[in-house]
Tab-separated table of C-alpha atoms in Angstrom:
chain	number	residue	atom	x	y	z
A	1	UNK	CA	-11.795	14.545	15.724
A	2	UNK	CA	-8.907	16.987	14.995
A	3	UNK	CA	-6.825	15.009	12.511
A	4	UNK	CA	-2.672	16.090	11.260
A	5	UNK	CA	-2.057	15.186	7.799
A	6	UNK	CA	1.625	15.722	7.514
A	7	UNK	CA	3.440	15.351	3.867
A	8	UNK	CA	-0.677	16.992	3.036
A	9	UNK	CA	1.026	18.402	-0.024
A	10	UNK	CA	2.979	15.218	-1.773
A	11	UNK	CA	1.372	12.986	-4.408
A	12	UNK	CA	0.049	10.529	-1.336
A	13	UNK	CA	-1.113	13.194	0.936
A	14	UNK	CA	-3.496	14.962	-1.297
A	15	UNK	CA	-4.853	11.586	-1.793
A	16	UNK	CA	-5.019	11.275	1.858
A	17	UNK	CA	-6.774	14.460	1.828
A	18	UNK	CA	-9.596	13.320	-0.859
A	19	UNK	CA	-10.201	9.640	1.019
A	20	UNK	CA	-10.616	11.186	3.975
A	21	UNK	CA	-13.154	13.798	2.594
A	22	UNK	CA	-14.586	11.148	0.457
A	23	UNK	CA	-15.111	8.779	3.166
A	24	UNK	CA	-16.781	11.617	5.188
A	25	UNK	CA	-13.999	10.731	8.102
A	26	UNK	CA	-15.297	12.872	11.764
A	27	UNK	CA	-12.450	15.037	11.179
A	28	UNK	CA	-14.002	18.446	13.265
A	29	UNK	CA	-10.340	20.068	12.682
A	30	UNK	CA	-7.464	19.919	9.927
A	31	UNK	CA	-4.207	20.422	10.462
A	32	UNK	CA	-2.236	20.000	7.696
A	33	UNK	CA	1.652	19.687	7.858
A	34	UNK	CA	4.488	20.220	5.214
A	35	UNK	CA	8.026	21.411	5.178
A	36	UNK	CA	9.125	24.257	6.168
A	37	UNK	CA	8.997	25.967	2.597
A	38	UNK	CA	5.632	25.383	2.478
A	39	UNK	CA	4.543	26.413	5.469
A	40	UNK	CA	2.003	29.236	5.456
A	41	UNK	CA	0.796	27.856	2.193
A	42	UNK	CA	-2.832	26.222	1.506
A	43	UNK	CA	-4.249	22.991	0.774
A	44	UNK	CA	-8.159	22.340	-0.220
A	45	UNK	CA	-10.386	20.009	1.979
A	46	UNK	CA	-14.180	20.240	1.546
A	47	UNK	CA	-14.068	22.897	-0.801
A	48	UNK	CA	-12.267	24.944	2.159
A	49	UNK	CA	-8.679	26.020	2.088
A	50	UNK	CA	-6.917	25.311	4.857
A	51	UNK	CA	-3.291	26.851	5.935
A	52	UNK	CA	-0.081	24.837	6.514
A	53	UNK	CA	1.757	24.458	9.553
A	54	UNK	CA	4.927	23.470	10.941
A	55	UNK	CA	5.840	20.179	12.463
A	56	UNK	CA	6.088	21.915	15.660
A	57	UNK	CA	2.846	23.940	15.573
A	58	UNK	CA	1.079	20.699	14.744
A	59	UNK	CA	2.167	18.960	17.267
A	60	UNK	CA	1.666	21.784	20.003
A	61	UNK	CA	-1.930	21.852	18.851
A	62	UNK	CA	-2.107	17.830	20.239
A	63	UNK	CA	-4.535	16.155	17.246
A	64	UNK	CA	-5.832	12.912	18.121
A	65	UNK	CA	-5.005	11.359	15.068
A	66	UNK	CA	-1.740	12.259	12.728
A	67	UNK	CA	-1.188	10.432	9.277
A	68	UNK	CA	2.128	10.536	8.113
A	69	UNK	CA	3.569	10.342	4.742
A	70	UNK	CA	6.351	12.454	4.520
A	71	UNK	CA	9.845	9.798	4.445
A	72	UNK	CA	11.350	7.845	6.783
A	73	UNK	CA	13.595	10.121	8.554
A	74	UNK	CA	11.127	12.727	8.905
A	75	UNK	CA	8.651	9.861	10.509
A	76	UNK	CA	11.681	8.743	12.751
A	77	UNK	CA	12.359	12.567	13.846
A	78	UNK	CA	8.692	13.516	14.607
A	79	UNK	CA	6.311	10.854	15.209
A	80	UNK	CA	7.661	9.865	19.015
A	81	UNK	CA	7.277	13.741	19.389
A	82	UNK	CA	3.778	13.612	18.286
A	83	UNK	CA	3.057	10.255	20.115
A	84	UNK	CA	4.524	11.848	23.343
A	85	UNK	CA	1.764	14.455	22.973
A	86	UNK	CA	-0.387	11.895	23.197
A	87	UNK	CA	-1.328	11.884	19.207
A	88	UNK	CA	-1.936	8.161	17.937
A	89	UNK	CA	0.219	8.313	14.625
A	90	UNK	CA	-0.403	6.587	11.183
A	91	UNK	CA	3.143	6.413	9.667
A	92	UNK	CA	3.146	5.799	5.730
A	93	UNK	CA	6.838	5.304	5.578
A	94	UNK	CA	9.077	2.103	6.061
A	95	UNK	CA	10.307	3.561	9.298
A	96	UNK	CA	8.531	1.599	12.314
A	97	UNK	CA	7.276	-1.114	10.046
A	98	UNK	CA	9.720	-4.046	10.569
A	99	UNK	CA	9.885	-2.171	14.318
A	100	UNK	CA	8.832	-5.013	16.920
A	101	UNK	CA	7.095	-2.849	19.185
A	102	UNK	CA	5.119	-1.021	16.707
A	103	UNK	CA	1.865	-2.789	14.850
A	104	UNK	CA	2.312	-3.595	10.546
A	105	UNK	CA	-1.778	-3.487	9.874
A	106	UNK	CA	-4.103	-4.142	7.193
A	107	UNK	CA	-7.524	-3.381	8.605
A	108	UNK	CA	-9.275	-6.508	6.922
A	109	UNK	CA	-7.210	-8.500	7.562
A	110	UNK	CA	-5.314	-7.852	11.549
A	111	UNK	CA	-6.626	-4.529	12.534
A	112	UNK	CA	-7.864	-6.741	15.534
A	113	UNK	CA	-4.281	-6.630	16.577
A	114	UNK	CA	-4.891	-2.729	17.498
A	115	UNK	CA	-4.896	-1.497	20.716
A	116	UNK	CA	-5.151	2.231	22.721
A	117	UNK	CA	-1.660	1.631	23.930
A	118	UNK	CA	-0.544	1.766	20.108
A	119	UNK	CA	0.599	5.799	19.309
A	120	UNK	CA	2.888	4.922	16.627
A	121	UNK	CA	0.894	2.387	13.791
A	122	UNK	CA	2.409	1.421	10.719
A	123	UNK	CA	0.977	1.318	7.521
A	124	UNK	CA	2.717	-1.328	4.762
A	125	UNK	CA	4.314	-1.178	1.564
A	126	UNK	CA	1.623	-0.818	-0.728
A	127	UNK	CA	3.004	-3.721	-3.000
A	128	UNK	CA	2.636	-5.635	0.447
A	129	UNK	CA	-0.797	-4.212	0.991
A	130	UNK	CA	-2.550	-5.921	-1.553
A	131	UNK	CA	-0.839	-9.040	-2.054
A	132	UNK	CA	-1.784	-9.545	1.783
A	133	UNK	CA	-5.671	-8.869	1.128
A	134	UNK	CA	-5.155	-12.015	-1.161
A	135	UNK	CA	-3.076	-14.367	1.131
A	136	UNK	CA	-4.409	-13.928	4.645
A	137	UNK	CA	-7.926	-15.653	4.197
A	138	UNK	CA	-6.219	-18.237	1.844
A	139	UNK	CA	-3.485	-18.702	4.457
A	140	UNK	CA	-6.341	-19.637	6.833
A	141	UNK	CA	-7.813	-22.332	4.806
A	142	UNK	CA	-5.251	-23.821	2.700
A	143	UNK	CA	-2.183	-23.304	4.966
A	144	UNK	CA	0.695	-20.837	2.682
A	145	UNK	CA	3.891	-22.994	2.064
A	146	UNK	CA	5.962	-20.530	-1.194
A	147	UNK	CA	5.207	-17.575	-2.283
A	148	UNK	CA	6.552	-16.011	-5.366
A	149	UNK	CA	5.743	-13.109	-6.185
A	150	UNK	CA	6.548	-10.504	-9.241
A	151	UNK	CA	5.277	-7.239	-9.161
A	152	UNK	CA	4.574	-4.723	-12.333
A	153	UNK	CA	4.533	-1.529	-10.375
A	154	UNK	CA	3.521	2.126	-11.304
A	155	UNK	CA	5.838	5.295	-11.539
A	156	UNK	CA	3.090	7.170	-9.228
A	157	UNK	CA	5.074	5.040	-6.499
A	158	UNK	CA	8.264	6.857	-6.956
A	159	UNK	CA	6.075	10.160	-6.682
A	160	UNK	CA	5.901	13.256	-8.930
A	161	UNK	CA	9.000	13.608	-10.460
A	162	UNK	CA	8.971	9.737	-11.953
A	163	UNK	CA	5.498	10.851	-13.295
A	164	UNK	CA	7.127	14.048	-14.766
A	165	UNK	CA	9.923	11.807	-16.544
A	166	UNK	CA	7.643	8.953	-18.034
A	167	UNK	CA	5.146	12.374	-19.602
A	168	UNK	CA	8.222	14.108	-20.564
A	169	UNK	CA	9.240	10.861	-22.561
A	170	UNK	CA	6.095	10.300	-23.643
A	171	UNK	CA	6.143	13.988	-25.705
A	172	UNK	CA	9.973	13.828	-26.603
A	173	UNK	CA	10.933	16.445	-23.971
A	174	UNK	CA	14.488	16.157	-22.943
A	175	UNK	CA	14.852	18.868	-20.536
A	176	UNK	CA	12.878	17.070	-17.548
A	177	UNK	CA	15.353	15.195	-14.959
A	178	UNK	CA	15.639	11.632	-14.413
A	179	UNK	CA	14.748	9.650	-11.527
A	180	UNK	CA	15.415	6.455	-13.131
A	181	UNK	CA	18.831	5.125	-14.099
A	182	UNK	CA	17.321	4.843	-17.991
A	183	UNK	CA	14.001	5.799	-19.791
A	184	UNK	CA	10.880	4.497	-18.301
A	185	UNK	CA	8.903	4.912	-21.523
A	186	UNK	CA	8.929	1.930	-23.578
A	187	UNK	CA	10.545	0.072	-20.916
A	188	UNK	CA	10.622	-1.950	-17.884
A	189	UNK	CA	12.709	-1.259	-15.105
A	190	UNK	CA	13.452	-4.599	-12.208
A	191	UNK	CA	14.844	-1.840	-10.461
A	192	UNK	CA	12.368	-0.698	-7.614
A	193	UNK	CA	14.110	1.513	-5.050
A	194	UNK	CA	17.935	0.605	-3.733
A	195	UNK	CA	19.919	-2.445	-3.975
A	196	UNK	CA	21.064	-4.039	-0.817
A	197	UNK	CA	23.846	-5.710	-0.493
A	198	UNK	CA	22.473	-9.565	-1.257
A	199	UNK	CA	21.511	-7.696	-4.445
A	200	UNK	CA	17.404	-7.702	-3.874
A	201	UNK	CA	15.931	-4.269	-3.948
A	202	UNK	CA	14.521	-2.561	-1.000
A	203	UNK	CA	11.049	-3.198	-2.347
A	204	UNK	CA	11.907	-6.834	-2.902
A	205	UNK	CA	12.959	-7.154	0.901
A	206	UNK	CA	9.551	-5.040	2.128
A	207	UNK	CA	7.739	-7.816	0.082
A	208	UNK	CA	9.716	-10.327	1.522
A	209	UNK	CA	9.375	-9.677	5.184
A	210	UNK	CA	5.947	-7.544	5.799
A	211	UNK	CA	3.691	-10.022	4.817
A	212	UNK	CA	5.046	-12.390	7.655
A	213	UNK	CA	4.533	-9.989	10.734
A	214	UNK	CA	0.721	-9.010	9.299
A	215	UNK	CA	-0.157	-12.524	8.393
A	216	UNK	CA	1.407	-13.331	12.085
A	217	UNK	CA	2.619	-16.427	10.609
A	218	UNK	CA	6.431	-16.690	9.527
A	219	UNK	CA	6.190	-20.315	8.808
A	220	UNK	CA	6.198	-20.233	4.841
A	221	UNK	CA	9.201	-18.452	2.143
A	222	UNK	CA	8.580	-16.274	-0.046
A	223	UNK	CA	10.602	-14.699	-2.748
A	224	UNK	CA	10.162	-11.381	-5.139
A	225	UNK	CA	11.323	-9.125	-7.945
A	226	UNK	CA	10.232	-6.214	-8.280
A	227	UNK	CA	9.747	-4.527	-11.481
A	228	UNK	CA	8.796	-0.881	-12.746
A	229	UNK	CA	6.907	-0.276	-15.781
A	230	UNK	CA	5.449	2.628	-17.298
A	231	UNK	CA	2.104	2.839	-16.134
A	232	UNK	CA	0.622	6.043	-14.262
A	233	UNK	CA	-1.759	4.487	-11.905
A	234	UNK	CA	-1.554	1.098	-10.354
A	235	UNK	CA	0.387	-1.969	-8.851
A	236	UNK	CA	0.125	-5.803	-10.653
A	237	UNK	CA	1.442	-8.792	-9.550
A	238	UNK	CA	1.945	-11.839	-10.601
A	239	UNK	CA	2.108	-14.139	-8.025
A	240	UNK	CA	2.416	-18.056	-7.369
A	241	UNK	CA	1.304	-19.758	-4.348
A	242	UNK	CA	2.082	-23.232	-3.131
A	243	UNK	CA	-0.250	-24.357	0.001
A	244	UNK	CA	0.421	-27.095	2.365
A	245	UNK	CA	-3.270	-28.374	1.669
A	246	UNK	CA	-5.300	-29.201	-1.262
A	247	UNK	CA	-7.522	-26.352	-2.801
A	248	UNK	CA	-10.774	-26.294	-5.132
A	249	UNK	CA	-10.257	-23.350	-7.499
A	250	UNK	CA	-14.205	-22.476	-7.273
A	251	UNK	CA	-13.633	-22.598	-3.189
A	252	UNK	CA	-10.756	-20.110	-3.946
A	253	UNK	CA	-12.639	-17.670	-5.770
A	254	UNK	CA	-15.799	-17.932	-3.245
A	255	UNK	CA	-12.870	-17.190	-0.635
A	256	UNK	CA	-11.606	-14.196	-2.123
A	257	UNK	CA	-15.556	-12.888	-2.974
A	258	UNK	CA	-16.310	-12.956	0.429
A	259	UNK	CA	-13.267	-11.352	1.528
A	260	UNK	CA	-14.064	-7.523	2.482
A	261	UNK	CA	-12.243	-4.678	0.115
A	262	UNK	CA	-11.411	-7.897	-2.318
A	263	UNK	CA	-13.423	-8.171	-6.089
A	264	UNK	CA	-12.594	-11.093	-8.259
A	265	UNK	CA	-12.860	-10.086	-12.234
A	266	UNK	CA	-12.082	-13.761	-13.614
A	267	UNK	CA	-13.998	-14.626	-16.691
A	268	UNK	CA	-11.147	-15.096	-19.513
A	269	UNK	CA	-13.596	-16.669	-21.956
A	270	UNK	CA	-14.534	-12.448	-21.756
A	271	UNK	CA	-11.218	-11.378	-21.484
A	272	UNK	CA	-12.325	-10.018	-17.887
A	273	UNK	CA	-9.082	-9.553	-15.389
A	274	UNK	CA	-7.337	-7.002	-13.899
A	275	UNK	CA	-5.681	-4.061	-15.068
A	276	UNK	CA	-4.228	-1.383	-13.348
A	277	UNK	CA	-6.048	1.105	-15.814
A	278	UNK	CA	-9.462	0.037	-14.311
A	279	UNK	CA	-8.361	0.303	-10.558
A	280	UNK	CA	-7.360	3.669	-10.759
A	281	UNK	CA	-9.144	5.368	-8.310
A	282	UNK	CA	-10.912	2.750	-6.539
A	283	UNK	CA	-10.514	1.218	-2.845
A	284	UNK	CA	-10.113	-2.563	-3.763
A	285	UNK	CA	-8.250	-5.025	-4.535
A	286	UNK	CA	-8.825	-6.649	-7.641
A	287	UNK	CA	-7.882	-10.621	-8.554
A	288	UNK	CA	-7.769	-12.854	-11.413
A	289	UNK	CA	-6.278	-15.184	-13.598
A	290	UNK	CA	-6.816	-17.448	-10.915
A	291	UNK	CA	-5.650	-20.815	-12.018
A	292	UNK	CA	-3.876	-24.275	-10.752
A	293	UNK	CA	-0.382	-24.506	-11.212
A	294	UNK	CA	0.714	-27.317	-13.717
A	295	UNK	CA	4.128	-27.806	-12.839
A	296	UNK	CA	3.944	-29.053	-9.286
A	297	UNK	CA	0.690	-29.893	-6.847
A	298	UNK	CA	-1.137	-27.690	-4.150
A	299	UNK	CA	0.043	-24.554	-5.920
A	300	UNK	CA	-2.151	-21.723	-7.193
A	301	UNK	CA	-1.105	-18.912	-9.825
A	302	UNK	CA	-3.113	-15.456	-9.562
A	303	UNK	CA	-3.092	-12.039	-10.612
A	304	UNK	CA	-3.528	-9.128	-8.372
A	305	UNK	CA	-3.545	-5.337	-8.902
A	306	UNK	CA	-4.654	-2.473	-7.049
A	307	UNK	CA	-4.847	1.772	-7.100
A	308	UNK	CA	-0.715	2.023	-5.171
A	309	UNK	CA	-1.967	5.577	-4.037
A	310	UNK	CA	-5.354	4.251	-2.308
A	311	UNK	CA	-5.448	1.067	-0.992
A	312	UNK	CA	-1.818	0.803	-0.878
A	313	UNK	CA	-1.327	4.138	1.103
A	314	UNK	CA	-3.755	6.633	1.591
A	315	UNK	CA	-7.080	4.518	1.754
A	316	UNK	CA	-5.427	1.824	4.510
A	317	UNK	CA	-4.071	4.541	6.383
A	318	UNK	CA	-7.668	6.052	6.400
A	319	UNK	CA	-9.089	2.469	7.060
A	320	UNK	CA	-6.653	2.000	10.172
A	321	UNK	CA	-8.213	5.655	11.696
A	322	UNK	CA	-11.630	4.825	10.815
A	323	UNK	CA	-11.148	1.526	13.027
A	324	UNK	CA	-9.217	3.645	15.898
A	325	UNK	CA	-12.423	5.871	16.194
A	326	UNK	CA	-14.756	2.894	15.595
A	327	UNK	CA	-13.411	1.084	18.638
A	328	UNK	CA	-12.757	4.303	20.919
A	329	UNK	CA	-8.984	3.494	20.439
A	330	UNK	CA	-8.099	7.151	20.230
């Protein structure tokens, strides 16, 4: 399968790069795809170094497959152009996500949704990402009323430089430039991307609305802030859940066992729970804390965290082409 990676030399396209290696993906040729100033250089898959091309070279050379993760605008310019070559295109950005015509998918939980008709596919916010591994198959059994949700999010998802400023804090050098209105060291930011003009974030809003059009279901509310903290690798959130049905808390955690790419680490008498440290580098989703809600009935409080680069990028972007090629969608 001749597979574009474009973006292959940001912080989420290398990782793009290693899950697909990693996961042995049928890629028979790589194309990788940056911008124009880095065009001619090379990029390592396999243990083979592989040249970059241009956006238009790429899509002249008509791959069946093209993950994105290179912006918005540069996914609004070029993916119809590589769709219209009759490429099926993974988009990474937030540009066709809210898009009615174009599919929001997490493979576990509606990659059934898929189709071969589908050349432009969007992959969620990766905040979004693994909250949704958590509510979909507890949405099915205990019906999702509220949702509130805080997230504790890593600078490795405002990219490179963000990482640059928190190290360059870290050793006391003040020549690095900020990407952050204030220090990130020793501090926490509930500043994640823009503010709109009701005064929630961008990533508040992407929290807000994605989970609806995955879940299919648009039935309950649900409410965030979004919060940046000074942590390399890894999203948490905190997140409270009031169903329209009565649960059983050792039902919940069987639920969430049994759910694919999910792994419940909740044994507090051990101190055992989730920390973005430990996920680092993995595929799944971890959950804990898991525990009834003593201020009103029907309402659950959990912890979830997860590798932001991975599962919430790369590795379901990865997941969404494996199923393409699985079910001779491409």
């Amino acid at each position: 399968m001749k597979v574009a990676v474009v973006g292959s030399t940001g912080m989420v396209g290398q990782v793009m790069l290693k899950v697909l290696e990693e996961r042995n993906f049928p890629v028979t040729e790589l194309i990788p795809v940056a911008s124009e100033k880095s065009v001619g250089k090379k990029v390592k898959y396999k243990q083979e170094e592989f040249t970059i091309v241009s956006m238009k070279d790429a899509i002249a050379a008509k791959p069946d497959i093209a993950i994105f993760s290179a912006g918005g605008s540069t996914s609004l310019e070029f993916a119809p152009l590589f769709a219209e070559a009759g490429t099926t295109v993974i988009d990474n950005s937030s540009a066709w996500r809210m898009d009615p015509d174009k599919k929001l998918v997490v493979p576990e939980i509606n990659a059934d949704v898929l189709t071969k008709e589908d050349k432009i596919i969007a992959n969620p916010n990766c905040s979004t990402i693994q909250l949704v591994m958590v509510l979909g198959p507890l949405n099915k059994k205990y019906d999702l009323k509220r949702v509130v949700v805080s997230t504790y999010q890593s600078v490795t998802g405002t990219g490179k430089a963000a990482v640059d400023q928190l190290n360059s804090e870290i050793s006391g050098d003040e020549t690095i430039a900020k990407v952050y209105p204030y220090q990130i060291f020793k501090n926490a930011l509930p500043h994640c991307d823009v503010f709109a003009d009701d005064d929630y974030t961008k990533e508040e809003i992407k929290l807000m609305k994605e989970p609806k059009k995955i879940l299919g279901d648009d039935t309950f509310n649900l409410t965030a802030t979004a919060v940046r903290v000074p942590v390399q690798g890894g999203h948490s959130e905190s997140v409270n859940i009031e169903f329209e049905n009565e649960f059983d808390l050792d039902e919940v955690r069987k639920i969430l066992s049994e759910t694919p790419g999910v792994v419940v680490v909740d044994n507090v008498k051990n101190n055992e729970y989730p920390m973005p440290l430990y996920s680092e580098g993995k595929d799944e989703v971890f959950v804990g804390r898991i525990r009834r809600d003593l201020s009103q009935p029907k309402t659950l409080n959990l912890w979830i965290v997860a590798d932001n680069l991975r599962k919430g990028a790369a590795t379901n972007a990865v997941q969404i082409a494996e199923y393409l090629a699985a079910n001779n969608l491409v």
